[in-house]
mmCIF file of C-alpha atoms in Angstrom:
data_model
loop_
_atom_site.group_PDB
_atom_site.id
_atom_site.type_symbol
_atom_site.label_atom_id
_atom_site.label_comp_id
_atom_site.label_asym_id
_atom_site.label_seq_id
_atom_site.Cartn_x
_atom_site.Cartn_y
_atom_site.Cartn_z
ATOM 1 C CA MET A 1 165.800 24.621 218.724
ATOM 2 C CA PHE A 2 167.450 26.692 216.073
ATOM 3 C CA THR A 3 169.688 26.257 213.063
ATOM 4 C CA ARG A 4 172.862 28.196 212.484
ATOM 5 C CA ARG A 5 173.848 29.479 209.092
ATOM 6 C CA PRO A 6 177.026 27.925 207.766
ATOM 7 C CA ASN A 7 179.965 30.286 207.883
ATOM 8 C CA THR A 8 182.148 31.170 204.908
ATOM 9 C CA LEU A 9 184.559 28.306 205.534
ATOM 10 C CA ALA A 10 181.697 25.815 205.661
ATOM 11 C CA ARG A 11 180.281 27.205 202.451
ATOM 12 C CA ALA A 12 183.617 26.840 200.737
ATOM 13 C CA TYR A 13 183.913 23.276 201.995
ATOM 14 C CA LEU A 14 180.426 22.341 200.768
ATOM 15 C CA LEU A 15 181.042 24.005 197.416
ATOM 16 C CA GLY A 16 184.334 22.173 197.019
ATOM 17 C CA LEU A 17 182.678 18.899 197.936
ATOM 18 C CA LEU A 18 179.976 19.562 195.360
ATOM 19 C CA PHE A 19 182.548 20.350 192.674
ATOM 20 C CA HIS A 20 184.500 17.245 193.609
ATOM 21 C CA ASN A 21 181.425 15.050 193.227
ATOM 22 C CA LEU A 22 180.509 16.692 189.941
ATOM 23 C CA SER A 23 184.044 16.243 188.642
ATOM 24 C CA GLY A 24 183.962 12.583 189.573
ATOM 25 C CA SER A 25 180.660 12.181 187.752
ATOM 26 C CA TRP A 26 181.876 13.985 184.630
ATOM 27 C CA ALA A 27 185.060 11.944 184.583
ATOM 28 C CA GLN A 28 182.961 8.932 183.582
ATOM 29 C CA VAL A 29 181.912 10.584 180.291
ATOM 30 C CA GLN A 30 183.307 8.980 177.122
ATOM 31 C CA LEU A 31 183.572 10.520 173.654
ATOM 32 C CA VAL A 32 184.440 8.197 170.765
ATOM 33 C CA GLU A 33 185.075 9.486 167.231
ATOM 34 C CA THR A 34 184.501 7.350 164.103
ATOM 35 C CA GLY A 35 184.476 7.852 160.337
ATOM 36 C CA GLY A 36 188.098 8.603 159.574
ATOM 37 C CA LYS A 37 189.527 6.849 156.508
ATOM 38 C CA LEU A 38 191.477 7.241 153.281
ATOM 39 C CA MET A 39 189.787 9.737 150.963
ATOM 40 C CA TYR A 40 190.476 11.425 147.637
ATOM 41 C CA GLU A 41 190.543 15.157 147.035
ATOM 42 C CA GLY A 42 187.111 16.533 146.175
ATOM 43 C CA GLN A 43 185.120 13.902 148.068
ATOM 44 C CA ASP A 44 182.831 14.551 151.068
ATOM 45 C CA LEU A 45 183.326 12.968 154.502
ATOM 46 C CA THR A 46 181.187 12.791 157.664
ATOM 47 C CA LEU A 47 182.752 12.128 161.083
ATOM 48 C CA THR A 48 180.651 11.007 164.056
ATOM 49 C CA CYS A 49 181.218 11.443 167.796
ATOM 50 C CA THR A 50 179.219 9.184 170.134
ATOM 51 C CA VAL A 51 178.887 10.357 173.740
ATOM 52 C CA SER A 52 178.206 8.024 176.654
ATOM 53 C CA GLY A 53 178.300 8.321 180.444
ATOM 54 C CA SER A 54 176.342 9.890 183.292
ATOM 55 C CA LEU A 55 175.377 13.209 181.753
ATOM 56 C CA ARG A 56 172.410 14.745 180.031
ATOM 57 C CA PHE A 57 173.626 15.066 176.452
ATOM 58 C CA SER A 58 171.348 17.935 175.450
ATOM 59 C CA ASP A 59 172.689 20.147 178.269
ATOM 60 C CA PHE A 60 176.183 20.442 176.797
ATOM 61 C CA SER A 61 177.865 22.133 173.879
ATOM 62 C CA PHE A 62 180.284 20.103 171.755
ATOM 63 C CA SER A 63 183.084 20.849 169.332
ATOM 64 C CA TRP A 64 185.467 19.293 166.815
ATOM 65 C CA HIS A 65 189.208 19.891 166.758
ATOM 66 C CA TRP A 66 191.974 18.976 164.309
ATOM 67 C CA SER A 67 195.602 18.068 164.769
ATOM 68 C CA PRO A 68 198.078 17.274 161.987
ATOM 69 C CA SER A 69 200.146 14.996 164.215
ATOM 70 C CA GLY A 70 198.095 14.325 167.348
ATOM 71 C CA SER A 71 199.829 16.971 169.483
ATOM 72 C CA SER A 72 198.393 20.502 169.519
ATOM 73 C CA LYS A 73 194.739 20.739 168.578
ATOM 74 C CA GLU A 74 193.136 23.451 166.458
ATOM 75 C CA PHE A 75 189.479 24.414 166.697
ATOM 76 C CA VAL A 76 187.310 23.407 163.708
ATOM 77 C CA ALA A 77 183.642 23.802 164.673
ATOM 78 C CA SER A 78 181.282 23.916 167.661
ATOM 79 C CA ILE A 79 177.564 23.639 168.336
ATOM 80 C CA THR A 80 175.579 24.960 171.293
ATOM 81 C CA ALA A 81 173.542 22.908 173.763
ATOM 82 C CA GLY A 82 169.882 22.075 173.337
ATOM 83 C CA ILE A 83 168.745 22.044 169.719
ATOM 84 C CA GLY A 84 172.111 23.367 168.564
ATOM 85 C CA ASP A 85 170.716 26.514 166.984
ATOM 86 C CA LYS A 86 174.114 28.204 166.941
ATOM 87 C CA GLN A 87 177.241 26.921 165.235
ATOM 88 C CA ASP A 88 180.713 28.373 165.030
ATOM 89 C CA TYR A 89 183.397 27.483 162.470
ATOM 90 C CA ARG A 90 187.044 28.190 161.870
ATOM 91 C CA ARG A 91 187.120 30.934 159.270
ATOM 92 C CA ASP A 92 189.167 29.142 156.615
ATOM 93 C CA ILE A 93 186.860 26.105 156.652
ATOM 94 C CA GLN A 94 183.419 27.601 157.308
ATOM 95 C CA ASP A 95 182.310 27.256 153.668
ATOM 96 C CA ARG A 96 183.109 23.526 153.613
ATOM 97 C CA ALA A 97 182.181 22.349 157.126
ATOM 98 C CA PHE A 98 178.843 21.541 158.777
ATOM 99 C CA ILE A 99 178.341 20.476 162.410
ATOM 100 C CA SER A 100 175.111 18.941 163.705
ATOM 101 C CA ARG A 101 173.828 17.067 166.766
ATOM 102 C CA ASN A 102 171.342 14.276 167.433
ATOM 103 C CA ASN A 103 170.194 14.461 171.058
ATOM 104 C CA ASP A 104 168.236 11.208 170.877
ATOM 105 C CA ALA A 105 171.304 9.253 169.743
ATOM 106 C CA SER A 106 173.835 11.316 171.780
ATOM 107 C CA ARG A 107 175.872 12.001 168.650
ATOM 108 C CA VAL A 108 177.664 14.991 167.174
ATOM 109 C CA SER A 109 178.590 14.911 163.480
ATOM 110 C CA LEU A 110 181.014 16.915 161.374
ATOM 111 C CA THR A 111 180.738 16.941 157.569
ATOM 112 C CA LEU A 112 183.650 18.170 155.454
ATOM 113 C CA ARG A 113 182.881 18.896 151.812
ATOM 114 C CA HIS A 114 185.300 19.006 148.887
ATOM 115 C CA LEU A 115 188.197 17.575 150.856
ATOM 116 C CA ARG A 116 191.658 18.976 150.351
ATOM 117 C CA LYS A 117 195.019 17.401 150.975
ATOM 118 C CA GLU A 118 195.625 19.783 153.909
ATOM 119 C CA ASP A 119 192.521 18.374 155.656
ATOM 120 C CA SER A 120 194.535 15.263 156.515
ATOM 121 C CA GLY A 121 195.055 14.729 160.250
ATOM 122 C CA ILE A 122 193.401 13.481 163.439
ATOM 123 C CA TYR A 123 189.966 14.840 164.332
ATOM 124 C CA TYR A 124 188.845 15.029 167.975
ATOM 125 C CA CYS A 125 185.462 15.594 169.558
ATOM 126 C CA ALA A 126 185.264 17.607 172.814
ATOM 127 C CA ARG A 127 182.706 18.750 175.383
ATOM 128 C CA LEU A 128 182.340 22.192 176.917
ATOM 129 C CA THR A 129 183.572 21.896 180.546
ATOM 130 C CA VAL A 130 182.565 24.870 182.695
ATOM 131 C CA LEU A 131 184.948 23.868 185.510
ATOM 132 C CA ARG A 132 187.911 24.619 183.253
ATOM 133 C CA TRP A 133 186.783 28.023 182.090
ATOM 134 C CA ASP A 134 189.973 29.682 183.266
ATOM 135 C CA THR A 135 192.307 27.433 181.255
ATOM 136 C CA ASP A 136 190.507 25.613 178.462
ATOM 137 C CA ARG A 137 186.804 25.679 177.738
ATOM 138 C CA TRP A 138 186.885 22.349 175.904
ATOM 139 C CA GLY A 139 187.755 19.033 177.522
ATOM 140 C CA ASP A 140 187.051 15.307 177.695
ATOM 141 C CA PHE A 141 188.581 14.830 174.244
ATOM 142 C CA GLY A 142 188.017 11.472 172.594
ATOM 143 C CA PRO A 143 190.841 9.307 171.202
ATOM 144 C CA GLY A 144 190.354 10.830 167.748
ATOM 145 C CA THR A 145 189.840 9.439 164.247
ATOM 146 C CA GLU A 146 192.405 9.817 161.471
ATOM 147 C CA VAL A 147 191.614 11.191 158.017
ATOM 148 C CA THR A 148 194.039 10.910 155.103
ATOM 149 C CA VAL A 149 193.320 12.859 151.913
ATOM 150 C CA ILE A 150 195.331 11.987 148.825
ATOM 151 C CA PRO A 151 195.271 13.615 145.371
ATOM 152 C CA ARG A 152 193.452 11.918 142.541
ATOM 153 C CA ASP A 153 195.982 10.001 140.476
ATOM 154 C CA LYS A 154 196.466 10.565 136.773
ATOM 155 C CA PHE A 155 196.402 6.900 135.969
ATOM 156 C CA TYR A 156 196.417 4.845 132.804
ATOM 157 C CA LEU A 157 194.171 1.974 131.702
ATOM 158 C CA LYS A 158 194.585 0.285 128.316
ATOM 159 C CA GLU A 159 192.705 -2.805 127.117
ATOM 160 C CA LEU A 160 194.370 -5.221 124.669
ATOM 161 C CA GLY A 161 193.253 -8.331 122.799
ATOM 162 C CA GLY A 162 190.114 -7.253 120.933
ATOM 163 C CA GLY A 163 189.141 -8.273 117.409
ATOM 164 C CA PRO A 164 187.128 -11.038 115.713
ATOM 165 C CA TYR A 165 186.695 -14.294 117.646
ATOM 166 C CA PRO A 166 185.165 -17.558 116.372
ATOM 167 C CA HIS A 167 181.940 -18.774 117.904
ATOM 168 C CA ARG A 168 182.272 -21.003 121.034
ATOM 169 C CA LEU A 169 186.002 -20.358 121.489
ATOM 170 C CA THR A 170 187.639 -18.498 124.428
ATOM 171 C CA LEU A 171 188.119 -14.747 124.647
ATOM 172 C CA SER A 172 191.364 -13.534 126.244
ATOM 173 C CA LEU A 173 191.846 -9.859 127.130
ATOM 174 C CA LYS A 174 194.290 -7.978 129.318
ATOM 175 C CA CYS A 175 194.402 -4.476 130.776
ATOM 176 C CA GLN A 176 197.695 -2.670 131.284
ATOM 177 C CA THR A 177 197.641 -0.102 134.115
ATOM 178 C CA SER A 178 199.960 2.499 135.610
ATOM 179 C CA GLY A 179 199.947 5.642 137.745
ATOM 180 C CA PHE A 180 198.329 4.284 140.933
ATOM 181 C CA GLN A 181 198.808 1.744 143.719
ATOM 182 C CA PHE A 182 197.832 -1.401 141.833
ATOM 183 C CA LYS A 183 198.084 -3.845 144.757
ATOM 184 C CA THR A 184 195.475 -2.043 146.854
ATOM 185 C CA SER A 185 193.095 -1.187 144.002
ATOM 186 C CA VAL A 186 189.835 -2.832 142.991
ATOM 187 C CA LEU A 187 189.568 -3.359 139.236
ATOM 188 C CA GLY A 188 186.916 -4.876 137.030
ATOM 189 C CA TRP A 189 185.667 -5.572 133.525
ATOM 190 C CA TYR A 190 182.519 -4.232 131.839
ATOM 191 C CA LEU A 191 180.890 -5.044 128.493
ATOM 192 C CA TRP A 192 179.229 -2.201 126.621
ATOM 193 C CA ASP A 193 177.047 -2.974 123.633
ATOM 194 C CA PRO A 194 176.024 0.272 121.848
ATOM 195 C CA GLY A 195 172.422 1.065 122.659
ATOM 196 C CA HIS A 196 172.516 -0.737 126.015
ATOM 197 C CA ALA A 197 173.785 0.019 129.511
ATOM 198 C CA PRO A 198 177.277 -1.258 130.456
ATOM 199 C CA ARG A 199 177.135 -4.798 131.845
ATOM 200 C CA TRP A 200 179.327 -5.740 134.817
ATOM 201 C CA LEU A 201 181.405 -8.861 134.196
ATOM 202 C CA SER A 202 183.925 -9.124 137.036
ATOM 203 C CA SER A 203 185.675 -7.393 139.935
ATOM 204 C CA ILE A 204 188.993 -8.313 141.491
ATOM 205 C CA ASP A 205 191.112 -7.026 144.369
ATOM 206 C CA HIS A 206 194.295 -8.357 145.970
ATOM 207 C CA THR A 207 192.452 -11.161 147.799
ATOM 208 C CA SER A 208 189.473 -12.338 145.731
ATOM 209 C CA ALA A 209 187.586 -12.098 142.444
ATOM 210 C CA GLU A 210 183.875 -12.007 141.598
ATOM 211 C CA THR A 211 182.182 -12.703 138.252
ATOM 212 C CA ASN A 212 178.593 -12.720 137.025
ATOM 213 C CA GLU A 213 178.923 -16.065 135.188
ATOM 214 C CA GLY A 214 180.816 -19.282 135.774
ATOM 215 C CA ARG A 215 182.396 -19.181 132.309
ATOM 216 C CA ILE A 216 184.117 -15.868 133.126
ATOM 217 C CA ILE A 217 187.558 -15.888 134.766
ATOM 218 C CA SER A 218 189.270 -12.747 136.073
ATOM 219 C CA SER A 219 192.861 -12.652 137.321
ATOM 220 C CA ARG A 220 195.623 -10.162 138.048
ATOM 221 C CA GLU A 221 199.401 -9.933 138.066
ATOM 222 C CA ASP A 222 200.689 -7.438 140.606
ATOM 223 C CA ASN A 223 204.282 -7.415 139.366
ATOM 224 C CA SER A 224 203.282 -6.174 135.901
ATOM 225 C CA SER A 225 200.188 -4.184 137.049
ATOM 226 C CA GLN A 226 197.936 -6.121 134.685
ATOM 227 C CA VAL A 227 194.436 -7.557 135.028
ATOM 228 C CA PHE A 228 193.100 -10.310 132.755
ATOM 229 C CA LEU A 229 189.719 -11.521 131.504
ATOM 230 C CA GLN A 230 188.749 -14.852 129.960
ATOM 231 C CA ILE A 231 185.307 -15.849 128.663
ATOM 232 C CA LYS A 232 184.762 -19.438 127.609
ATOM 233 C CA GLY A 233 182.195 -20.621 125.064
ATOM 234 C CA LEU A 234 181.753 -17.310 123.256
ATOM 235 C CA GLY A 235 178.299 -16.503 121.920
ATOM 236 C CA LEU A 236 176.942 -13.777 119.672
ATOM 237 C CA ARG A 237 175.772 -11.769 122.690
ATOM 238 C CA ASP A 238 179.406 -11.455 123.820
ATOM 239 C CA SER A 239 180.158 -9.019 120.994
ATOM 240 C CA GLY A 240 180.728 -5.406 122.037
ATOM 241 C CA HIS A 241 183.258 -3.080 123.638
ATOM 242 C CA TYR A 242 185.143 -4.430 126.655
ATOM 243 C CA HIS A 243 186.337 -1.879 129.215
ATOM 244 C CA CYS A 244 188.709 -2.229 132.133
ATOM 245 C CA ALA A 245 187.634 -0.106 135.123
ATOM 246 C CA ARG A 246 189.149 1.053 138.389
ATOM 247 C CA ARG A 247 186.970 1.680 141.440
ATOM 248 C CA VAL A 248 187.834 4.931 143.242
ATOM 249 C CA GLY A 249 186.449 5.337 146.784
ATOM 250 C CA ASP A 250 185.848 3.294 149.910
ATOM 251 C CA LYS A 251 183.975 0.387 148.245
ATOM 252 C CA GLY A 252 180.585 1.987 148.874
ATOM 253 C CA ASP A 253 177.607 2.645 146.621
ATOM 254 C CA THR A 254 178.923 6.093 145.712
ATOM 255 C CA ASP A 255 182.318 4.916 144.456
ATOM 256 C CA LYS A 256 183.489 6.359 141.175
ATOM 257 C CA LEU A 257 184.344 4.073 138.245
ATOM 258 C CA VAL A 258 187.065 5.184 135.854
ATOM 259 C CA PHE A 259 187.031 3.326 132.523
ATOM 260 C CA GLY A 260 189.704 2.676 129.959
ATOM 261 C CA PRO A 261 189.069 3.427 126.254
ATOM 262 C CA GLY A 262 187.951 -0.156 125.617
ATOM 263 C CA THR A 263 188.615 -2.766 122.941
ATOM 264 C CA ALA A 264 186.063 -4.039 120.406
ATOM 265 C CA VAL A 265 185.282 -7.755 120.213
ATOM 266 C CA THR A 266 183.223 -9.344 117.434
ATOM 267 C CA VAL A 267 182.054 -12.932 117.810
ATOM 268 C CA GLU A 268 181.677 -14.562 114.401
ATOM 269 C CA PRO A 269 178.584 -16.750 113.867
ATOM 270 C CA GLY A 270 179.114 -20.498 113.979
ATOM 271 C CA PRO A 271 178.800 -22.858 110.975
ATOM 272 C CA ARG A 272 175.368 -23.109 109.366
ATOM 273 C CA THR A 273 173.766 -23.739 105.988
ATOM 274 C CA PRO A 274 174.514 -21.103 103.307
ATOM 275 C CA LEU A 275 171.976 -18.303 103.012
ATOM 276 C CA THR A 276 171.426 -16.063 99.966
ATOM 277 C CA PRO A 277 171.307 -12.333 100.771
ATOM 278 C CA SER A 278 168.419 -9.943 100.273
ATOM 279 C CA VAL A 279 169.501 -6.742 98.491
ATOM 280 C CA PHE A 280 167.885 -3.298 98.736
ATOM 281 C CA LEU A 281 168.874 -0.001 97.122
ATOM 282 C CA VAL A 282 167.953 3.214 98.943
ATOM 283 C CA ARG A 283 168.461 6.701 97.545
ATOM 284 C CA ASN A 284 168.059 10.275 98.785
ATOM 285 C CA GLN A 285 169.132 13.007 96.343
ATOM 286 C CA ASP A 286 172.808 12.278 95.611
ATOM 287 C CA ALA A 287 173.280 9.740 98.441
ATOM 288 C CA VAL A 288 172.759 6.044 97.729
ATOM 289 C CA ALA A 289 173.022 2.980 99.978
ATOM 290 C CA CYS A 290 173.069 -0.698 99.062
ATOM 291 C CA LEU A 291 171.735 -2.828 101.933
ATOM 292 C CA VAL A 292 172.584 -6.537 102.014
ATOM 293 C CA SER A 293 170.872 -8.540 104.762
ATOM 294 C CA ASP A 294 170.803 -12.084 106.173
ATOM 295 C CA PHE A 295 173.526 -13.952 104.323
ATOM 296 C CA TYR A 296 176.025 -16.670 105.188
ATOM 297 C CA PRO A 297 178.970 -17.187 104.894
ATOM 298 C CA LYS A 298 180.577 -13.813 105.430
ATOM 299 C CA GLU A 299 182.539 -13.500 102.182
ATOM 300 C CA LEU A 300 180.852 -11.344 99.509
ATOM 301 C CA HIS A 301 181.602 -8.511 97.080
ATOM 302 C CA VAL A 302 179.474 -5.369 96.746
ATOM 303 C CA SER A 303 179.900 -2.578 94.181
ATOM 304 C CA LEU A 304 178.004 0.534 93.062
ATOM 305 C CA ALA A 305 178.125 1.634 89.409
ATOM 306 C CA SER A 306 176.515 4.209 87.114
ATOM 307 C CA PRO A 307 176.623 4.064 83.269
ATOM 308 C CA ARG A 308 177.069 7.837 82.826
ATOM 309 C CA ALA A 309 178.951 8.938 85.965
ATOM 310 C CA SER A 310 181.422 7.721 88.538
ATOM 311 C CA VAL A 311 180.221 6.683 92.002
ATOM 312 C CA SER A 312 182.127 7.790 95.097
ATOM 313 C CA ALA A 313 181.769 4.795 97.435
ATOM 314 C CA GLN A 314 182.865 4.233 101.027
ATOM 315 C CA ALA A 315 184.318 1.032 102.460
ATOM 316 C CA LEU A 316 181.970 -1.925 102.831
ATOM 317 C CA THR A 317 180.749 -2.531 106.399
ATOM 318 C CA VAL A 318 179.871 -6.105 107.424
ATOM 319 C CA ALA A 319 178.435 -7.053 110.829
ATOM 320 C CA SER A 320 177.076 -10.211 112.408
ATOM 321 C CA THR A 321 173.435 -10.374 113.490
ATOM 322 C CA ALA A 322 171.853 -11.770 116.633
ATOM 323 C CA HIS A 323 170.482 -14.805 114.776
ATOM 324 C CA GLY A 324 173.780 -16.051 113.370
ATOM 325 C CA THR A 325 173.915 -14.396 109.940
ATOM 326 C CA TYR A 326 175.604 -11.336 108.444
ATOM 327 C CA SER A 327 174.416 -7.999 107.106
ATOM 328 C CA ALA A 328 176.340 -5.409 105.099
ATOM 329 C CA ILE A 329 175.990 -1.866 103.794
ATOM 330 C CA GLN A 330 177.731 0.006 100.976
ATOM 331 C CA ILE A 331 177.269 3.805 100.864
ATOM 332 C CA GLY A 332 178.106 6.084 97.943
ATOM 333 C CA ARG A 333 177.336 9.329 96.118
ATOM 334 C CA VAL A 334 176.264 9.934 92.526
ATOM 335 C CA GLY A 335 174.530 12.703 90.554
ATOM 336 C CA GLU A 336 170.842 13.186 91.325
ATOM 337 C CA ASN A 337 169.819 12.541 87.705
ATOM 338 C CA ASP A 338 172.130 9.548 87.207
ATOM 339 C CA SER A 339 170.983 5.958 87.445
ATOM 340 C CA VAL A 340 172.879 3.589 89.741
ATOM 341 C CA THR A 341 173.173 -0.190 90.101
ATOM 342 C CA CYS A 342 174.210 -2.263 93.124
ATOM 343 C CA SER A 343 175.963 -5.537 92.336
ATOM 344 C CA VAL A 344 176.274 -8.218 95.054
ATOM 345 C CA GLN A 345 178.338 -11.364 94.445
ATOM 346 C CA HIS A 346 177.900 -14.145 96.993
ATOM 347 C CA LEU A 347 178.668 -17.873 96.640
ATOM 348 C CA GLY A 348 179.311 -17.430 92.906
ATOM 349 C CA LYS A 349 175.957 -15.766 92.252
ATOM 350 C CA GLU A 350 175.370 -12.122 91.313
ATOM 351 C CA THR A 351 172.368 -10.061 92.374
ATOM 352 C CA LEU A 352 171.687 -6.728 90.626
ATOM 353 C CA VAL A 353 169.386 -3.990 91.890
ATOM 354 C CA SER A 354 169.056 -0.715 89.918
ATOM 355 C CA TYR A 355 167.575 2.695 90.553
ATOM 356 C CA GLN A 356 166.367 4.811 87.607
ATOM 357 C CA PRO A 357 165.627 8.492 88.315
ATOM 358 C CA ASP A 358 162.313 9.770 86.937
ATOM 359 C CA THR A 359 163.408 12.610 84.605
ATOM 360 C CA VAL A 360 160.397 12.733 82.221
ATOM 361 C CA LYS A 361 158.321 15.898 82.506
ATOM 362 C CA LEU A 362 154.582 15.338 82.146
ATOM 363 C CA GLU A 363 152.761 17.487 79.539
ATOM 364 C CA PRO A 364 149.129 18.406 80.115
ATOM 365 C CA SER A 365 146.710 16.154 78.207
ATOM 366 C CA CYS A 366 143.931 17.366 75.838
ATOM 367 C CA PRO A 367 141.150 17.044 78.430
ATOM 368 C CA ASP A 368 143.273 19.120 80.787
ATOM 369 C CA GLN A 369 143.676 21.810 78.106
ATOM 370 C CA GLU A 370 139.900 21.876 77.422
ATOM 371 C CA PHE A 371 139.183 22.134 81.146
ATOM 372 C CA ALA A 372 141.581 25.087 81.435
ATOM 373 C CA ALA A 373 139.863 26.903 78.522
ATOM 374 C CA GLU A 374 136.417 26.379 80.036
ATOM 375 C CA SER A 375 137.617 27.728 83.371
ATOM 376 C CA LYS A 376 138.980 30.834 81.652
ATOM 377 C CA GLN A 377 135.643 31.539 79.895
ATOM 378 C CA ARG A 378 133.702 31.001 83.118
ATOM 379 C CA ASN A 379 135.881 33.519 84.950
ATOM 380 C CA LYS A 380 135.322 36.127 82.224
ATOM 381 C CA LEU A 381 131.550 35.648 82.466
ATOM 382 C CA LEU A 382 131.578 36.097 86.233
ATOM 383 C CA LEU A 383 133.558 39.340 85.897
ATOM 384 C CA SER A 384 131.042 40.679 83.365
ATOM 385 C CA VAL A 385 128.080 39.910 85.624
ATOM 386 C CA LEU A 386 129.820 41.561 88.558
ATOM 387 C CA SER A 387 130.461 44.718 86.497
ATOM 388 C CA LEU A 388 126.795 44.925 85.481
ATOM 389 C CA ARG A 389 125.658 44.584 89.092
ATOM 390 C CA LEU A 390 127.963 47.398 90.179
ATOM 391 C CA LEU A 391 126.655 49.633 87.375
ATOM 392 C CA PHE A 392 123.021 48.942 88.362
ATOM 393 C CA LEU A 393 123.758 49.732 92.008
ATOM 394 C CA LYS A 394 125.387 53.018 90.995
ATOM 395 C CA ILE A 395 122.304 54.063 88.958
ATOM 396 C CA VAL A 396 119.951 53.270 91.858
ATOM 397 C CA LEU A 397 122.011 55.374 94.261
ATOM 398 C CA ILE A 398 122.017 58.352 91.857
ATOM 399 C CA ASN A 399 118.210 58.176 91.461
ATOM 400 C CA VAL A 400 117.701 58.076 95.228
ATOM 401 C CA LEU A 401 119.976 61.098 95.636
ATOM 402 C CA PHE A 402 118.097 63.194 93.051
ATOM 403 C CA THR A 403 114.714 62.254 94.585
ATOM 404 C CA MET A 404 115.828 63.449 98.045
ATOM 405 C CA ILE A 405 117.049 66.766 96.570
ATOM 406 C CA ALA A 406 113.692 67.337 94.845
ATOM 407 C CA LEU A 407 111.742 66.698 98.053
ATOM 408 C CA ILE A 408 113.902 69.056 100.089
ATOM 409 C CA PHE A 409 113.866 71.988 97.695
#
């Protein structure tokens, strides 16, 4: 019994059958792109292509392509099979693009850094298909994922309604906006107390609002592009700078917050028993400060005066404290050798605190003079003794020299 080699026609038939079976197997491969979304210029974006079907993922090279309208596709980047140790990029994007592969997860990723408006379009993932080498090396394109890059808006945020508010009443603020799509934007309110981190109060979009306390109400009016904030039952801790903010991004952890300039709110302490102030006068060269602490009610008069010179004083600053009282400071300038007096009038009573410069020069006392004379005499005696010792040493050296000469000669 013998076997006959297949002729050329049989070989061609078997090869065609093999190619047909392989093509049928490869036709089951699916590539699905994800990650496309609305982005702002300057942001970074990562697109992902997930590959499924009857193929060994690590055996194939993959690529990404871009189309502005979904018709003709332009090459963006490719990565070789295996560990993907070789990548290729379109020249005008090679400094901003990075392609990678994860063989375990059957994924190919494309990262675009510092997005530009011209990066907008549909991005497709493709596989290297050897059977189409004579027409197009890349095939099995996925459906694509769309990326839209828009310029950062020059928008406007302005808070209104700040000022002094009585204790336990309701705060009402509003924020006027312009320069961006208000209806699709997420806005919020933050409280910043100098010396502390900004505190989130509320966030609101076109469907819902969130607040950190039940006494806080946030609302919006799309027709006028305004957002509002109300806080009921004001307390002393509600004093600070209130800022309206717009969230820029895709609602993730890396979103950027853009704040308005803010408006200052001061919550006045509630009624309590009158409290007499404590007054302190502090001075450093020609600067002087009158400190008035822990008094109630708020009304008082502070002045700085000098009997021999005029005092250049700044405006009085009064602020509420955390424990429901007030403190104040009056700053001024006066000559270094001039005395100064701080006068505080509160509830019909006057408190005076003075500062007298010490201009008297101390003269040395008699014991000090006697001690100085004794020190002078002691120094003279020590110099005399030292001179005698030097003279004695000189004589000894001369005698030794003459003795050596006599012995030699």
